[in-house]
Tab-separated table of C-alpha atoms in Angstrom:
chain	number	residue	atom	x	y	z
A	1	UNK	CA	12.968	33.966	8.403
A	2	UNK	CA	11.889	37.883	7.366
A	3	UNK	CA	15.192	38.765	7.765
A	4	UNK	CA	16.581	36.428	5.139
A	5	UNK	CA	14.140	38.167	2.582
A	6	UNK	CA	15.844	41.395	0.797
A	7	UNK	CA	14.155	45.003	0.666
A	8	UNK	CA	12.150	44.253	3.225
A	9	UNK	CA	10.727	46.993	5.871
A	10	UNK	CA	11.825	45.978	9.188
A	11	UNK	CA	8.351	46.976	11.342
A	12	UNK	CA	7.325	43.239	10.046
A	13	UNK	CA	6.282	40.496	11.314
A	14	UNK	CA	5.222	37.405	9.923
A	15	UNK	CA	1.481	37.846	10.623
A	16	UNK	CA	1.763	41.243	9.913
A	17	UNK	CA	3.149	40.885	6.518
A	18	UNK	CA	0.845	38.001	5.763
A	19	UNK	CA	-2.674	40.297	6.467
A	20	UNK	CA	-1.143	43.282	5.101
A	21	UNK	CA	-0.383	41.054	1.663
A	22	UNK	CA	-3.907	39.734	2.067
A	23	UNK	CA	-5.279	43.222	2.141
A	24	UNK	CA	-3.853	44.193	-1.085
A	25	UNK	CA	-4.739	41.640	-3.150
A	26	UNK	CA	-7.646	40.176	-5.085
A	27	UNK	CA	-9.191	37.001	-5.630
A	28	UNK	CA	-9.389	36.073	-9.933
A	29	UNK	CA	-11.840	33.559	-11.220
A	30	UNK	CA	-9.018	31.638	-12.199
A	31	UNK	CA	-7.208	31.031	-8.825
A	32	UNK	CA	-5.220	33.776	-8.905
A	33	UNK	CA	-4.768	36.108	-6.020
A	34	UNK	CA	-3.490	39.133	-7.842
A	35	UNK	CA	-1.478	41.419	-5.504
A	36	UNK	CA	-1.163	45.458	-5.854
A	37	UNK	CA	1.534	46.725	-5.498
A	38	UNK	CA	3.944	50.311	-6.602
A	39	UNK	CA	3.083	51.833	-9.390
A	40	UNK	CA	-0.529	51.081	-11.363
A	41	UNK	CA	0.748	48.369	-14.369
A	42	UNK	CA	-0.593	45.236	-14.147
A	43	UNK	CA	1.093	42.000	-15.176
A	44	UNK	CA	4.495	42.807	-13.553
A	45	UNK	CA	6.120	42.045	-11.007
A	46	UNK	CA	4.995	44.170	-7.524
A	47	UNK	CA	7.185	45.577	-4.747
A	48	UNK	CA	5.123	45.576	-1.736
A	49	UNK	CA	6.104	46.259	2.510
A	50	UNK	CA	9.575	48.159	1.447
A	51	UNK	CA	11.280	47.251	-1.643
A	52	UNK	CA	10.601	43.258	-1.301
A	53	UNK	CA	8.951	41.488	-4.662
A	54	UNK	CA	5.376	40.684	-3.603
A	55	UNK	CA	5.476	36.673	-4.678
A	56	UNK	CA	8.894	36.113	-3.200
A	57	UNK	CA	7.376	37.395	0.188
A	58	UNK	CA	4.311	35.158	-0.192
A	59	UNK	CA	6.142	32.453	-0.195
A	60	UNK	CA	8.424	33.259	2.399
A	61	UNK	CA	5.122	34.132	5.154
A	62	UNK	CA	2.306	31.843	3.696
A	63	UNK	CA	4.428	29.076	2.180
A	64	UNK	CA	7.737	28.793	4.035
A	65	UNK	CA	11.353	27.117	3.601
A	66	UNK	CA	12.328	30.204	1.811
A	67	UNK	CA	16.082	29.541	0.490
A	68	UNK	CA	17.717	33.205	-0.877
A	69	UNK	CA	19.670	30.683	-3.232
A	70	UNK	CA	16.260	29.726	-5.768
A	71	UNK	CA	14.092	31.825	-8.001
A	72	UNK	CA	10.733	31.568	-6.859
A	73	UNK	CA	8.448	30.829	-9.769
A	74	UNK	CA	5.514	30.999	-10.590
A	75	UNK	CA	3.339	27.920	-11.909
A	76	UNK	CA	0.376	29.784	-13.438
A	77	UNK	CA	2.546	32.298	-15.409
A	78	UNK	CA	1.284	35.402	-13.729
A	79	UNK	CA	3.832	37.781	-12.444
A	80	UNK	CA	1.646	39.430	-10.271
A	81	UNK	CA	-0.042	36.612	-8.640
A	82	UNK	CA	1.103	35.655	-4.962
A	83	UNK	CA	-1.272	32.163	-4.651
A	84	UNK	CA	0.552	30.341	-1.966
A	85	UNK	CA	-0.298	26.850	-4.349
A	86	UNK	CA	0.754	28.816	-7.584
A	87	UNK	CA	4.538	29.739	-6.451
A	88	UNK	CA	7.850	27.564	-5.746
A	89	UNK	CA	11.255	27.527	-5.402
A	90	UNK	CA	13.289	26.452	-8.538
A	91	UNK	CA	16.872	27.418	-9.551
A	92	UNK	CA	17.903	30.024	-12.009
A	93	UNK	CA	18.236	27.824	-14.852
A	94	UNK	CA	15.449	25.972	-14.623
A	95	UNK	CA	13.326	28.708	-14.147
A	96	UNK	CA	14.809	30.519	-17.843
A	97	UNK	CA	14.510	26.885	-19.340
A	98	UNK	CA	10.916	26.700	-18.276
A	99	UNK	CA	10.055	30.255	-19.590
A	100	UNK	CA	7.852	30.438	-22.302
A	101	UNK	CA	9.374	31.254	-25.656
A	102	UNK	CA	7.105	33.907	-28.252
A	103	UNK	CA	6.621	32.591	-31.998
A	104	UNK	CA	6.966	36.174	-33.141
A	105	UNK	CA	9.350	39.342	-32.620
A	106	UNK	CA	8.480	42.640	-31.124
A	107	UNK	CA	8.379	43.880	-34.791
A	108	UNK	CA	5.658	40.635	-35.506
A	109	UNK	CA	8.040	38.329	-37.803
A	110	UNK	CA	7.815	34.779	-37.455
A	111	UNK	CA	11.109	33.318	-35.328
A	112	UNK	CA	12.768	30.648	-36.770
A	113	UNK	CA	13.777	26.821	-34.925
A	114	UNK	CA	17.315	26.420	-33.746
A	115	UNK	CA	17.562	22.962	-35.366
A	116	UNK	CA	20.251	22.293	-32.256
A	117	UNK	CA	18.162	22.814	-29.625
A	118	UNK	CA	14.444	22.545	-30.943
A	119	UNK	CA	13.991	25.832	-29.318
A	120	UNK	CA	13.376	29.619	-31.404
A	121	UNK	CA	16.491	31.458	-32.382
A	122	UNK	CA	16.963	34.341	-29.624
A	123	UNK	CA	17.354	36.916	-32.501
A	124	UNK	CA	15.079	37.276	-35.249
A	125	UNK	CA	16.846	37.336	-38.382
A	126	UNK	CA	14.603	39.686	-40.373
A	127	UNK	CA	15.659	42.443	-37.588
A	128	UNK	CA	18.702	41.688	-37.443
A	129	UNK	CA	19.187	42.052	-41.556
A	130	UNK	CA	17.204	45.123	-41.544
A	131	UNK	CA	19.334	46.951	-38.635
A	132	UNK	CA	22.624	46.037	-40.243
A	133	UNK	CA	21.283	47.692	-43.589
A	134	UNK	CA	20.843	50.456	-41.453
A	135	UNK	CA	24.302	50.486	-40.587
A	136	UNK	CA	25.822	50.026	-43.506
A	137	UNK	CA	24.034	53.608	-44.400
A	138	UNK	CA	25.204	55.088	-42.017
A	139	UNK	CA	28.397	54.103	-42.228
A	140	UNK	CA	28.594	54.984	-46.140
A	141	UNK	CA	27.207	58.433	-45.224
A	142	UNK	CA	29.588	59.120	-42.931
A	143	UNK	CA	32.214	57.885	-45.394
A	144	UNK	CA	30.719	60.220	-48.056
A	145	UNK	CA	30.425	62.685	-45.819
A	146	UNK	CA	34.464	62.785	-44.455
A	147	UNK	CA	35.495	62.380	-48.587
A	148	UNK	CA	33.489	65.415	-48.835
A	149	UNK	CA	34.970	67.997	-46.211
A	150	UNK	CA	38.677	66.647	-47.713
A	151	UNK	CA	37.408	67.517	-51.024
A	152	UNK	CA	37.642	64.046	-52.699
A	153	UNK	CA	35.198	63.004	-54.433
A	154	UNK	CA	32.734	59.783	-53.514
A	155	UNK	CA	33.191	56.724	-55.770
């Protein structure tokens, strides 16, 4: 079943794998056992034993029935979390569809309701106005700028 499981180091075994997960992680108040993993930033998702993500190899040694084909997700919305009871297999779309959306931008506007879908509009619309006046400057600079060095004049 390990070798169905990609970026995995080879040296494991299933019980291996399962203490050495165990030994790197740590029990929340809230359930979740919070694995640690490459690097030090918390909240993403951790490589662990090779270059394997640490929740799709929980599930592989302490759930099981590990298909290559799904997404495994996870139910308590914490990327870092490998709770056996927490993670399952879904399919691509459903695990986008079930993502949760943000009511703001990274710039902190308020995202608008696709009326079509009852979902927010992928692109916030005060960004996006704001970059194209952007480029519309710097496209009439660089028009100003070529009249210049062909000695016409801007107008």
């Amino acid at each position: 079943m390990l070798s169905r499981l990609k970026g995995l180091s080879r040296h494991f075994t299933e019980e291996t794998l399962r203490a050495y997960l165990v030994e790197r992680s740590v029990r929340r108040d809230d359930g979740c056992l919070i694995v640690r993993g490459y690097g030090d930033k918390r909240g993403v998702y951790q490589k662990v034993a090779g270059r394997a993500w640490a929740h799709v190899a929980a599930y592989v040694v302490f759930v099981g029935g590990y298909d290559p084909g799904l997404d495994v997700h996870h139910l308590c919305g914490v990327p870092d979390c490998i709770e056996p009871t927490h993670l399952r297999q879904v399919t691509s779309a459903d695990n986008c569809r079930n993502r949760a959306q943000q009511p703001r931008c990274r710039n902190g506007h308020e995202r608008e309701v696709d009326p079509t879908n009852g979902r927010y509009r992928p692109v916030c619309r005060v960004c996006n106005n704001e970059a194209q006046k952007r480029w519309r400057a710097r496209q009439a600079a660089e028009v100003a700028a070529a009249r210049a060095a062909y000695g016409r004049q801007a107008g």
